Coordinates of C-alpha atoms (C1' of nucleotides) in Angstrom, one line a residue:
Chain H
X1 CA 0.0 0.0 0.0
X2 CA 1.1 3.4 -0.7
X3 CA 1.8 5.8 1.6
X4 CA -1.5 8.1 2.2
X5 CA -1.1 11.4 2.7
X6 CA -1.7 12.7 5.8
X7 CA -3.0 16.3 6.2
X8 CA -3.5 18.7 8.8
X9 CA -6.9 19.9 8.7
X10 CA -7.2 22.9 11.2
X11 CA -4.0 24.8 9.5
X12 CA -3.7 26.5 6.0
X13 CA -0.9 28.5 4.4
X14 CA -2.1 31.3 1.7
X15 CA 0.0 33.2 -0.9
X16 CA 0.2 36.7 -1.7
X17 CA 2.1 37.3 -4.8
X18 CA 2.8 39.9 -6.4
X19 CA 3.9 41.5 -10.0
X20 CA 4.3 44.5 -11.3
X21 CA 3.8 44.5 -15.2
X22 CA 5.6 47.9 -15.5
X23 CA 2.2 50.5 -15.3
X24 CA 0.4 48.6 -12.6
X25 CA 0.9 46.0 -9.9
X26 CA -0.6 42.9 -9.6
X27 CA -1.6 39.7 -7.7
X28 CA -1.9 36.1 -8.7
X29 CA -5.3 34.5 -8.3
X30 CA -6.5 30.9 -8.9
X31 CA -10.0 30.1 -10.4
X32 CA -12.3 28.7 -8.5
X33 CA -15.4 27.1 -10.2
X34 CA -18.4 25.7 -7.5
X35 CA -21.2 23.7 -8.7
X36 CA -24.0 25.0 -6.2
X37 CA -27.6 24.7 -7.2
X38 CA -26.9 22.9 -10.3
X39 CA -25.0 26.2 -11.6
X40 CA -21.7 26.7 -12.0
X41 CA -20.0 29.7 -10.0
X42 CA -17.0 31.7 -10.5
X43 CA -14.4 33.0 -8.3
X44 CA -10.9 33.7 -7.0
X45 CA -8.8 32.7 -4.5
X46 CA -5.1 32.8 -3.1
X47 CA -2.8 29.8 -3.8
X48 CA -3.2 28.4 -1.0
X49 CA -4.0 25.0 0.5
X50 CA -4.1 23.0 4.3
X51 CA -0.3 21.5 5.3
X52 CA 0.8 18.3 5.7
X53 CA 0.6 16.8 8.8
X54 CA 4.4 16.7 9.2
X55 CA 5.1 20.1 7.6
X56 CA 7.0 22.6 8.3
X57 CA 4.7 26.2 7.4
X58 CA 7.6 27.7 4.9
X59 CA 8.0 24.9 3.2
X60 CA 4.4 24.2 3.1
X61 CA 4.0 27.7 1.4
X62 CA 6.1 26.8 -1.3
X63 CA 5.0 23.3 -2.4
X64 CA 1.3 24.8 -2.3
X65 CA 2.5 27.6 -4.9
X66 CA 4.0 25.1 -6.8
X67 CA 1.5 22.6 -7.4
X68 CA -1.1 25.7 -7.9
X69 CA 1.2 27.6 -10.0
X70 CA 4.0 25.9 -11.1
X71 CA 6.3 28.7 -10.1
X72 CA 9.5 26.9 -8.2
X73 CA 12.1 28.8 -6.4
X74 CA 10.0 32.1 -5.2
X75 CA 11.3 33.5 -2.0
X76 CA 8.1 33.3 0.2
X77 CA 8.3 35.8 3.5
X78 CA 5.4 34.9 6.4
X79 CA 3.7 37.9 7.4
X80 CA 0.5 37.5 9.3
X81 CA -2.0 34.8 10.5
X82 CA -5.8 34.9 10.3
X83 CA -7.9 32.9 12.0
X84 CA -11.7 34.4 13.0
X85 CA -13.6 31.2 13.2
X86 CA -15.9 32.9 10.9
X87 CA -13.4 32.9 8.2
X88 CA -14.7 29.1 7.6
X89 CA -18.0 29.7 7.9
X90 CA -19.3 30.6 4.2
X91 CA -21.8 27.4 2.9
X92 CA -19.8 28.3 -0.4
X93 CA -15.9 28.0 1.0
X94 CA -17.2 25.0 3.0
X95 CA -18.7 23.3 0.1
X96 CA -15.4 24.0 -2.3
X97 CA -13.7 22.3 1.0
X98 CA -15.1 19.4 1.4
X99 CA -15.0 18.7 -2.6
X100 CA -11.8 19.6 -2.7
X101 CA -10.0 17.6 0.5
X102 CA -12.4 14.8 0.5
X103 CA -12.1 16.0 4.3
X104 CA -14.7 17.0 7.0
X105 CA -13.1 20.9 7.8
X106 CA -13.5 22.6 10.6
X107 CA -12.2 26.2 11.8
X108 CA -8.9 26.9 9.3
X109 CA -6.4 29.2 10.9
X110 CA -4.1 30.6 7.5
X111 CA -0.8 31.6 8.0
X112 CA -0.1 33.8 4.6
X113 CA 2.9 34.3 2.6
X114 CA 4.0 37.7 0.5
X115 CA 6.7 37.0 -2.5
X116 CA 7.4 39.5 -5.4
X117 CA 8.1 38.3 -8.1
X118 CA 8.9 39.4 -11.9
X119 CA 6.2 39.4 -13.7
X120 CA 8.0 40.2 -17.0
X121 CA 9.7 36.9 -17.8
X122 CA 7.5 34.9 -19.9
X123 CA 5.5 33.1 -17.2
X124 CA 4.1 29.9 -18.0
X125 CA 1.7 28.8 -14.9
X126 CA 1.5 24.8 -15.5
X127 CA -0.5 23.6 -12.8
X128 CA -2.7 20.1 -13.6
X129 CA -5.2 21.6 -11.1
X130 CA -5.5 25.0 -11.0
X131 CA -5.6 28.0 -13.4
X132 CA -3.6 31.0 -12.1
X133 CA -3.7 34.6 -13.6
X134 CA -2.8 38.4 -12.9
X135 CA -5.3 40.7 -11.4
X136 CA -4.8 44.5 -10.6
X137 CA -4.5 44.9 -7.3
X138 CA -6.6 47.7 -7.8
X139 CA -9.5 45.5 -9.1
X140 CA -9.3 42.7 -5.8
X141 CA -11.7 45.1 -4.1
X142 CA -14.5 44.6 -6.2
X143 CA -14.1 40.7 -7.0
X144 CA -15.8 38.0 -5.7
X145 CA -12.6 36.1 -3.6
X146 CA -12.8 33.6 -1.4
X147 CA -12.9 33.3 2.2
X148 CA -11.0 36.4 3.6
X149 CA -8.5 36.4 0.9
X150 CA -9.4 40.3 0.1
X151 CA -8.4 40.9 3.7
X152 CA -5.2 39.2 3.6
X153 CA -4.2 40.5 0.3
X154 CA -4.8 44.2 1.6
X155 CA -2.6 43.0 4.7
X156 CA -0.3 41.9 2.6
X157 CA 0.6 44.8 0.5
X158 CA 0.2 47.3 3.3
X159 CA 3.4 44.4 5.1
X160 CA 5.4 45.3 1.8
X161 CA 4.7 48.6 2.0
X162 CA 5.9 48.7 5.3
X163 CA 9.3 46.3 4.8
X164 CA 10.3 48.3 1.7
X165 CA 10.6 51.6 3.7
X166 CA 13.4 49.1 5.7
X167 CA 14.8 47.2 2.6
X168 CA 14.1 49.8 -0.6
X169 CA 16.2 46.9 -2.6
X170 CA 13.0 44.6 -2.1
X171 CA 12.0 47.0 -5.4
X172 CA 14.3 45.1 -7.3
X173 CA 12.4 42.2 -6.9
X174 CA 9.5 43.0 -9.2
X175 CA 11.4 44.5 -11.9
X176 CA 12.7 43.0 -15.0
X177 CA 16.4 42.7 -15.1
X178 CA 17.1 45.2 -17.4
X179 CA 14.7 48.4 -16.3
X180 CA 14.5 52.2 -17.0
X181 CA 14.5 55.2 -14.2
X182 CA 11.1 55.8 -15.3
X183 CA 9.9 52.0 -14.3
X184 CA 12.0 52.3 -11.0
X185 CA 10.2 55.9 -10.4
X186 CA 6.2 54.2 -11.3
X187 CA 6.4 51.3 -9.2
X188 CA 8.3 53.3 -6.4
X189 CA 5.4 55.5 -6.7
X190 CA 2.7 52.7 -6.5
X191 CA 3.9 51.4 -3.8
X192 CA 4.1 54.3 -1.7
X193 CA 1.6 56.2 -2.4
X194 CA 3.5 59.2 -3.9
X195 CA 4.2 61.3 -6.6
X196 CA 8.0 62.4 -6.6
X197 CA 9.6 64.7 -8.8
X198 CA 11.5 63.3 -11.9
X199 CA 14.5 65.3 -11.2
X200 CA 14.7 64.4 -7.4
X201 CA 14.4 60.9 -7.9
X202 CA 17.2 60.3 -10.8
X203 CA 19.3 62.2 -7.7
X204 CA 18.2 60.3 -5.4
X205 CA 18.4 56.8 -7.7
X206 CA 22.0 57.9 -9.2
X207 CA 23.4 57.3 -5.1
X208 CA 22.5 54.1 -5.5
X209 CA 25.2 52.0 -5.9
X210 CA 23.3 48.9 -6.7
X211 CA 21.7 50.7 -9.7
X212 CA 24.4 50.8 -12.9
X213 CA 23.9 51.9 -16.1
X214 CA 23.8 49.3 -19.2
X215 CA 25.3 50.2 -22.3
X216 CA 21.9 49.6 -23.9
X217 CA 18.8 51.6 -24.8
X218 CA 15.3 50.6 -24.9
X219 CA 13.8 49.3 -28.0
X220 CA 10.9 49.9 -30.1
X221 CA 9.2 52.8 -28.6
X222 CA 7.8 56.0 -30.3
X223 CA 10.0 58.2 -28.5
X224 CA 13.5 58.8 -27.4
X225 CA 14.8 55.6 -25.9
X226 CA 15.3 55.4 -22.7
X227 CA 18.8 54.0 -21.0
X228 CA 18.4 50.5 -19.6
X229 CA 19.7 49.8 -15.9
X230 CA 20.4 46.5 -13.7
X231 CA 20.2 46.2 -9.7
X232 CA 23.4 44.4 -9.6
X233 CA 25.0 42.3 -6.5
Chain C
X1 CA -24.4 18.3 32.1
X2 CA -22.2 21.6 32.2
X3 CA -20.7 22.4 29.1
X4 CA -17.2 20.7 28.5
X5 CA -14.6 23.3 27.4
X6 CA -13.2 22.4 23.7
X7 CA -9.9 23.0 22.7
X8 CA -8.2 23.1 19.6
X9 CA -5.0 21.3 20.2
X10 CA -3.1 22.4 17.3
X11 CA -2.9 26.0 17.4
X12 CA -1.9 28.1 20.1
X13 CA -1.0 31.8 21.2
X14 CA 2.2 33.1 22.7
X15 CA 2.2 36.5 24.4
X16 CA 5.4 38.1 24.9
X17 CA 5.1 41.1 26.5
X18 CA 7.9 43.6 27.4
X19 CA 8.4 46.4 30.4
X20 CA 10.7 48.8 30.8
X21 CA 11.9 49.0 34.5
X22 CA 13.9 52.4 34.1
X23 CA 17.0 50.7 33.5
X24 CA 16.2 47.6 31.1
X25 CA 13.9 46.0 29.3
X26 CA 12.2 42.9 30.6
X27 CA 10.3 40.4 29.7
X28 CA 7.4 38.1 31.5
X29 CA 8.0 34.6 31.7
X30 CA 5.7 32.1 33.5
X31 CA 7.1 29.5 35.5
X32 CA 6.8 26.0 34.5
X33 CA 7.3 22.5 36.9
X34 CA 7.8 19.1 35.5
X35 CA 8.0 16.0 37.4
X36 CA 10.4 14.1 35.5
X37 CA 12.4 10.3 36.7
X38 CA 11.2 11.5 40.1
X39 CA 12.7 15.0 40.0
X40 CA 11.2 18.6 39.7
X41 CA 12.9 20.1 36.9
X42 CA 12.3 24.2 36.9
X43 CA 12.3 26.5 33.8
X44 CA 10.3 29.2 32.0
X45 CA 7.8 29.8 29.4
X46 CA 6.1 32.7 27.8
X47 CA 2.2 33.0 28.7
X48 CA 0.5 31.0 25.9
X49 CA -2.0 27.9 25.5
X50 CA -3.9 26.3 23.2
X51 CA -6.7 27.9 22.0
X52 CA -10.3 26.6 22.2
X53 CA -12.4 25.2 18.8
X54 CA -14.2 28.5 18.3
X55 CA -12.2 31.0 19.0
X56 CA -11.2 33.9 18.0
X57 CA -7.2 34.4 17.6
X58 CA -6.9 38.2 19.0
X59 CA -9.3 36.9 21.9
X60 CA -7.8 33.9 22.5
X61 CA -4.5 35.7 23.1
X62 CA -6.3 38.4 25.7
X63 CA -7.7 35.4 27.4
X64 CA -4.8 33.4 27.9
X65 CA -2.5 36.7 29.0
X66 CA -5.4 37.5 31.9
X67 CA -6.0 33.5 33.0
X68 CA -2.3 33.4 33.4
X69 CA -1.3 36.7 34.6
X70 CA -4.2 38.3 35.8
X71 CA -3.1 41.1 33.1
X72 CA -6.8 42.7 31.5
X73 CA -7.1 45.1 28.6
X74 CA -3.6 44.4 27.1
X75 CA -3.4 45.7 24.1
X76 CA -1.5 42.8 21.6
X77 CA -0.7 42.4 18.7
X78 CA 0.0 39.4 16.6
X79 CA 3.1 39.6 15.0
X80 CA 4.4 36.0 13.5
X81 CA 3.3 32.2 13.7
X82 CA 5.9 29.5 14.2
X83 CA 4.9 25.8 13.5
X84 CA 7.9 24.2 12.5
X85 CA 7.1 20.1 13.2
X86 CA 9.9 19.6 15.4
X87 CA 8.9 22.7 18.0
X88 CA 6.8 20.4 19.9
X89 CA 9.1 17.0 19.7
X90 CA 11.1 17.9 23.1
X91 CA 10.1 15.1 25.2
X92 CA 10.0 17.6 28.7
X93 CA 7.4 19.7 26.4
X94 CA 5.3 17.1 25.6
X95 CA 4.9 15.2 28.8
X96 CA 4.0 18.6 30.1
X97 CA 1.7 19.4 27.7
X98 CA 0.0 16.5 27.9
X99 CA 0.0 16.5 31.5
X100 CA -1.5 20.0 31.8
X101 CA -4.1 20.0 29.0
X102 CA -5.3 16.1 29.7
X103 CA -5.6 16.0 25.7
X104 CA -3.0 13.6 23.3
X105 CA -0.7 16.4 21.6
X106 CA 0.8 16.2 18.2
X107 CA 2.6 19.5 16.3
X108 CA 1.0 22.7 17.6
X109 CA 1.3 25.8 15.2
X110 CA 1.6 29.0 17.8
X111 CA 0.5 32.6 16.7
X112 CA 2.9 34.4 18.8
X113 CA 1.5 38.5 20.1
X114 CA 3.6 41.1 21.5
X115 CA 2.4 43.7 24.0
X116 CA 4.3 46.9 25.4
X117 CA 3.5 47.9 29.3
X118 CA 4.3 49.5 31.8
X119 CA 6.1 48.4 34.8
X120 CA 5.5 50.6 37.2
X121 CA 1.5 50.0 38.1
X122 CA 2.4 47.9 40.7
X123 CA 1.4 45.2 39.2
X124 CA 0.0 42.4 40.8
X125 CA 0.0 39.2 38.9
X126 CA -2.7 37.5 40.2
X127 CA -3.7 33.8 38.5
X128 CA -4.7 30.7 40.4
X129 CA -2.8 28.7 37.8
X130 CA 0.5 30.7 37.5
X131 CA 3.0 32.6 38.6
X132 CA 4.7 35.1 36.4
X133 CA 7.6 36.9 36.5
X134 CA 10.1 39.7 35.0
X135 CA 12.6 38.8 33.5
X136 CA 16.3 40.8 31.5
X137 CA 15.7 40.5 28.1
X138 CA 19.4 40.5 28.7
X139 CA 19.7 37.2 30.3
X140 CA 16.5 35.4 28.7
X141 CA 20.1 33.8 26.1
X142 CA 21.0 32.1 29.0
X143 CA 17.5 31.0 30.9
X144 CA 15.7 27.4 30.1
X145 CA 12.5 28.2 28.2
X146 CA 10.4 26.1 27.1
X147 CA 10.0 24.9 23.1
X148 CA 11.1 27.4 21.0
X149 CA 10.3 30.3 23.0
X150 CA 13.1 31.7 23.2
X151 CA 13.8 32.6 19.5
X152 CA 9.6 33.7 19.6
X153 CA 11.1 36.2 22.3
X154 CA 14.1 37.2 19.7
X155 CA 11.5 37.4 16.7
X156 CA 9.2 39.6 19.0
X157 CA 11.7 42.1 19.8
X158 CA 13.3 42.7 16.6
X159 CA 9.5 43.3 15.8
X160 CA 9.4 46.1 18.2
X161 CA 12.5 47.5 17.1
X162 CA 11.2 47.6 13.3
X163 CA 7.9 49.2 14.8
X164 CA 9.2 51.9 16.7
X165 CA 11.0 53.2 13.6
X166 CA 7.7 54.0 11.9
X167 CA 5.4 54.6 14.8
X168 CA 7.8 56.2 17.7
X169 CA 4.8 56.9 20.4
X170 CA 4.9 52.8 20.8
X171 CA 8.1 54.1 23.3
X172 CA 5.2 55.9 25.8
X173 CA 3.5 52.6 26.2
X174 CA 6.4 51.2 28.3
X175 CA 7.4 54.3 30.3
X176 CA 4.8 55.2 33.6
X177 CA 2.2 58.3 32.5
X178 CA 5.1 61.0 34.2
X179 CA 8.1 60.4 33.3
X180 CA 11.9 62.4 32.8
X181 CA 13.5 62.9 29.4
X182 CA 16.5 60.9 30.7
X183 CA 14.1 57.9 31.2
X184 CA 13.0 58.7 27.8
X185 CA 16.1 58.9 26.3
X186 CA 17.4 55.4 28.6
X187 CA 14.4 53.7 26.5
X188 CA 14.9 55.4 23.4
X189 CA 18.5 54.4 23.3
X190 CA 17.8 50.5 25.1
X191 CA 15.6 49.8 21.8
X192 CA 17.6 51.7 19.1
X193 CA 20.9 50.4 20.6
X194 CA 22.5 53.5 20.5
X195 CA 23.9 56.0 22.6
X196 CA 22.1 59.6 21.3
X197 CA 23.7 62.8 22.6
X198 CA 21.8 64.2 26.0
X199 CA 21.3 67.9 24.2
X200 CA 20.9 66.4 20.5
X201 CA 17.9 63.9 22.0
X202 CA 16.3 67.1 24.2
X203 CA 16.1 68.7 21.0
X204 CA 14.8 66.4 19.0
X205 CA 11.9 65.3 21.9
X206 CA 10.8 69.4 22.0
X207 CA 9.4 69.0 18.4
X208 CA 6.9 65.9 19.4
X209 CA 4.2 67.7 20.3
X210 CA 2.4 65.0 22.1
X211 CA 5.2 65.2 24.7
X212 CA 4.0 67.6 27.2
X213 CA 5.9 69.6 30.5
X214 CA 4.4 69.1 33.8
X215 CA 4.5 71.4 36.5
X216 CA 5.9 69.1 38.6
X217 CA 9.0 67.6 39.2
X218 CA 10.9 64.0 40.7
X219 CA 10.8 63.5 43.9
X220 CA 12.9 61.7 46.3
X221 CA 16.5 61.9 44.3
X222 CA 19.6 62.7 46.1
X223 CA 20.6 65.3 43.0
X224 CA 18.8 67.9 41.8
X225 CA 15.2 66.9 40.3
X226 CA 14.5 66.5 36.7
X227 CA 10.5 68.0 35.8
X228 CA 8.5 65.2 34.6
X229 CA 6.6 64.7 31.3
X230 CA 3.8 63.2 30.0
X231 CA 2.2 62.0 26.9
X232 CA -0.9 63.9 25.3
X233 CA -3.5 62.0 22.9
Chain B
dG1 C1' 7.4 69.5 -37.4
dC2 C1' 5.0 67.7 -33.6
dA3 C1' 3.8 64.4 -30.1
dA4 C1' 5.8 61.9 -26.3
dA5 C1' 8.7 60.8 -23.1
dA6 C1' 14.0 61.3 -21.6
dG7 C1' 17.0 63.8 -19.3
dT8 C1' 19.3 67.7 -16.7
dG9 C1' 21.0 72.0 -12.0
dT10 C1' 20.3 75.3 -8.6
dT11 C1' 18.5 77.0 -4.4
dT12 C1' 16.1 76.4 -0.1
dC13 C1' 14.9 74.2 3.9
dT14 C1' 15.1 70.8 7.3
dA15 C1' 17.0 67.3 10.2
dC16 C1' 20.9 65.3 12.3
dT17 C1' 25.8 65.7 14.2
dA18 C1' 29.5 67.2 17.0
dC19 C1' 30.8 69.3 21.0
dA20 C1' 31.6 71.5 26.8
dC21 C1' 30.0 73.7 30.6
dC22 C1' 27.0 75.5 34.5
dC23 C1' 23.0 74.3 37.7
dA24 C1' 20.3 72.4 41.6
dT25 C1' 20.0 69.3 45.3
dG26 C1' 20.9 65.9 49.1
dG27 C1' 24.0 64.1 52.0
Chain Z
dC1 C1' 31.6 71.4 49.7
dC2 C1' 31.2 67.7 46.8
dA3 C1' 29.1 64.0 44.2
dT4 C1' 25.3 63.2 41.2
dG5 C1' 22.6 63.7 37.5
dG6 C1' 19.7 67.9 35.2
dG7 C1' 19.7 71.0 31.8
dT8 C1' 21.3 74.3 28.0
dG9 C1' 23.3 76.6 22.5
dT10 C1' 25.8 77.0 18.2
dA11 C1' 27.9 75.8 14.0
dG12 C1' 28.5 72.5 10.3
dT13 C1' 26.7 69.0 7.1
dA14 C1' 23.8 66.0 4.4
dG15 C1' 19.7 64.8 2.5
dA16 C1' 14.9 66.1 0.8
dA17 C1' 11.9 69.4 -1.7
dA18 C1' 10.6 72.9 -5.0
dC19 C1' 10.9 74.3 -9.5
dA20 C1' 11.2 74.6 -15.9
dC21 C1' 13.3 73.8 -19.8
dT22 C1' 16.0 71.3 -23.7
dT23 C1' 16.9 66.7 -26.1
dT24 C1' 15.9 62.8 -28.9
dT25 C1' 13.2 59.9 -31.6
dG26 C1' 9.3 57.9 -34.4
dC27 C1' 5.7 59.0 -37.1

DNA sequence: GCAAAAGTGTTTCTACTACACCCATGG
DNA sequence: CCATGGGTGTAGTAGAAACACTTTTGC
């Protein structure tokens, strides 16, 4: 007999990812279809899943992204757990639980994940059981989601937010390798919330001695080129 | 038939909460007894338990903190979860886990809180089923605690230290309601780890306007008395 | 030649640093 | 009268903010 695989029904680990795609940034949702009332419903969720019963939670977080996404090697940061017992308590969620585990569930308590990632190399999400896309982070508030997964994706920008006032290199992460001062400047301003002055900010970026110049310009715009850049070391 | 408490025996909530005694931070432990090959065997642990089936996280850690400590109206705040498998596999844990909470134990995930408080309400820790203590953060390196509390105690106060940097008035909630700038400063530098110049740090503490003069000064110092201070809204 | 975005300097203001001495009080 | 900690000012520096025009390129 094969080994069965034992799961841990009372704890979950959910991930936050998120992209940038250069204008606006973005978080990875999973389809979720429900049959309820002989219709078909539609929604999203967070990669997430339950843990194995031996598991540790990080690496939990990982194999759940990859089996939901396919994406392997994403550094995966723990920032909050959520656990109202009325976060379970939705005859939808329940449902799409029970189908889904073949396990009676009870109260979940999540313990989410934030990773940024790059969104511009060519992604390919190959996953046998879920779909995965992009979603403005701007639209989450008005989709249907799952569960409390609105909340925790709120918590979880407003924790990246928060880190990259600490670690401002963390902006590297969502970039492509090779970017332009004017990328660096939009998603700097995204993410916090301002609107700086072109002028200050090639100042302030030209201190920074991770950021070096490539000998390359952009390509295949309608307008001057701009000069490509790399966060290096 | 009254109605049986039910716990959830795999999740839990760790409260570490700090104090500032003047001089140091501190940290409250609980003691912990364990009968073991005939011996009582003494060390400490942070105030924590399981929580029960249908309860809420946030309430489960107030509840624990006051049955405990006989702290009330703590104000805590979660701030990671550890559930690595092998945090509950010491041998000494588990016999006095199982001991205390009557109930078979297999890997608990804990959702660890951190509070800030002061010291100098004479407190009185009053709990039927506990006796808790101060403790130098200082020597907690060297002291027996229990699972992995130790490193939750680490985690919690780089936490802190991250917070302050972004929200400074956290500092008031360990010092009493009238204090000196020296204490201030004494805090201010225990938690930054630095060593801020006396006029440089006066200066800087005029600007925050929540910081108000009293008309009153220290009492019972062999030196000349320094005018106390409070915090405003 | 014009639309569209790239790129460039100077001045002002603010916040932090470095640094040394007199003051008030209790014992 | 002396030991102990309380309390004060000035000058220099570094980083952030305000502000407008010229350059390059594709179409």
């Amino acid at each position: 007999m094969a080994n069965e695989i034992i799961y841990n029904p009372h704890v979950s680990v959910d991930c936050v990812v998120f992209g940038f795609d250069g204008e606006k940034l973005k978080v990875l949702l999973i389809e979720r279809t429900i049959a309820e009332n002989n219709e078909l419903f539609n929604d999203k969720k967070l990669p997430g899943s339950i843990i194995l019963a031996d598991e540790d939670l990080d690496k939990a977080a990982s194999r759940v992204l990859t089996e939901l996404t396919g994406l392997k090697n994403i550094y995966l940061s723990q920032f909050r757990s959520f656990g109202g017992p009325d976060r379970t308590k939705n005859p939808r969620d329940i449902l799409w639980l029970e189908n889904t585990m073949q396990l009676k569930i009870g109260r979940i308590v999540t313990v989410a994940y934030v990773a940024l990632i790059k969104i511009d190399r060519k992604i390919q999400f190959k996953s046998e059981i879920a779909q995965a896309n992009w979603y403005d982070l701007n639209d989450v508030a008005t989709m249907n989601l799952a569960f409390d997964h609105a909340e925790i994706i709120n918590k979880g920008m407003q924790h990246i937010r928060h880190n990259l006032d600490i670690e401002p290199y963390l902006l590297f992460e969502l970039l492509p390798r090779k970017f332009t001062i004017t990328q660096l400047q939009s998603l700097y301003d995204t993410v916090h919330q301002t609107r700086s002055d072109v002028r200050n900010f090639r100042k302030k970026v030209s201190q920074w001695p991770h950021v070096v110049a490539l000998d390359e310009l952009e390509e295949g715009v309608a307008h001057r080129a701009a000069r490509l850049y790399k966060y290096k070391k």
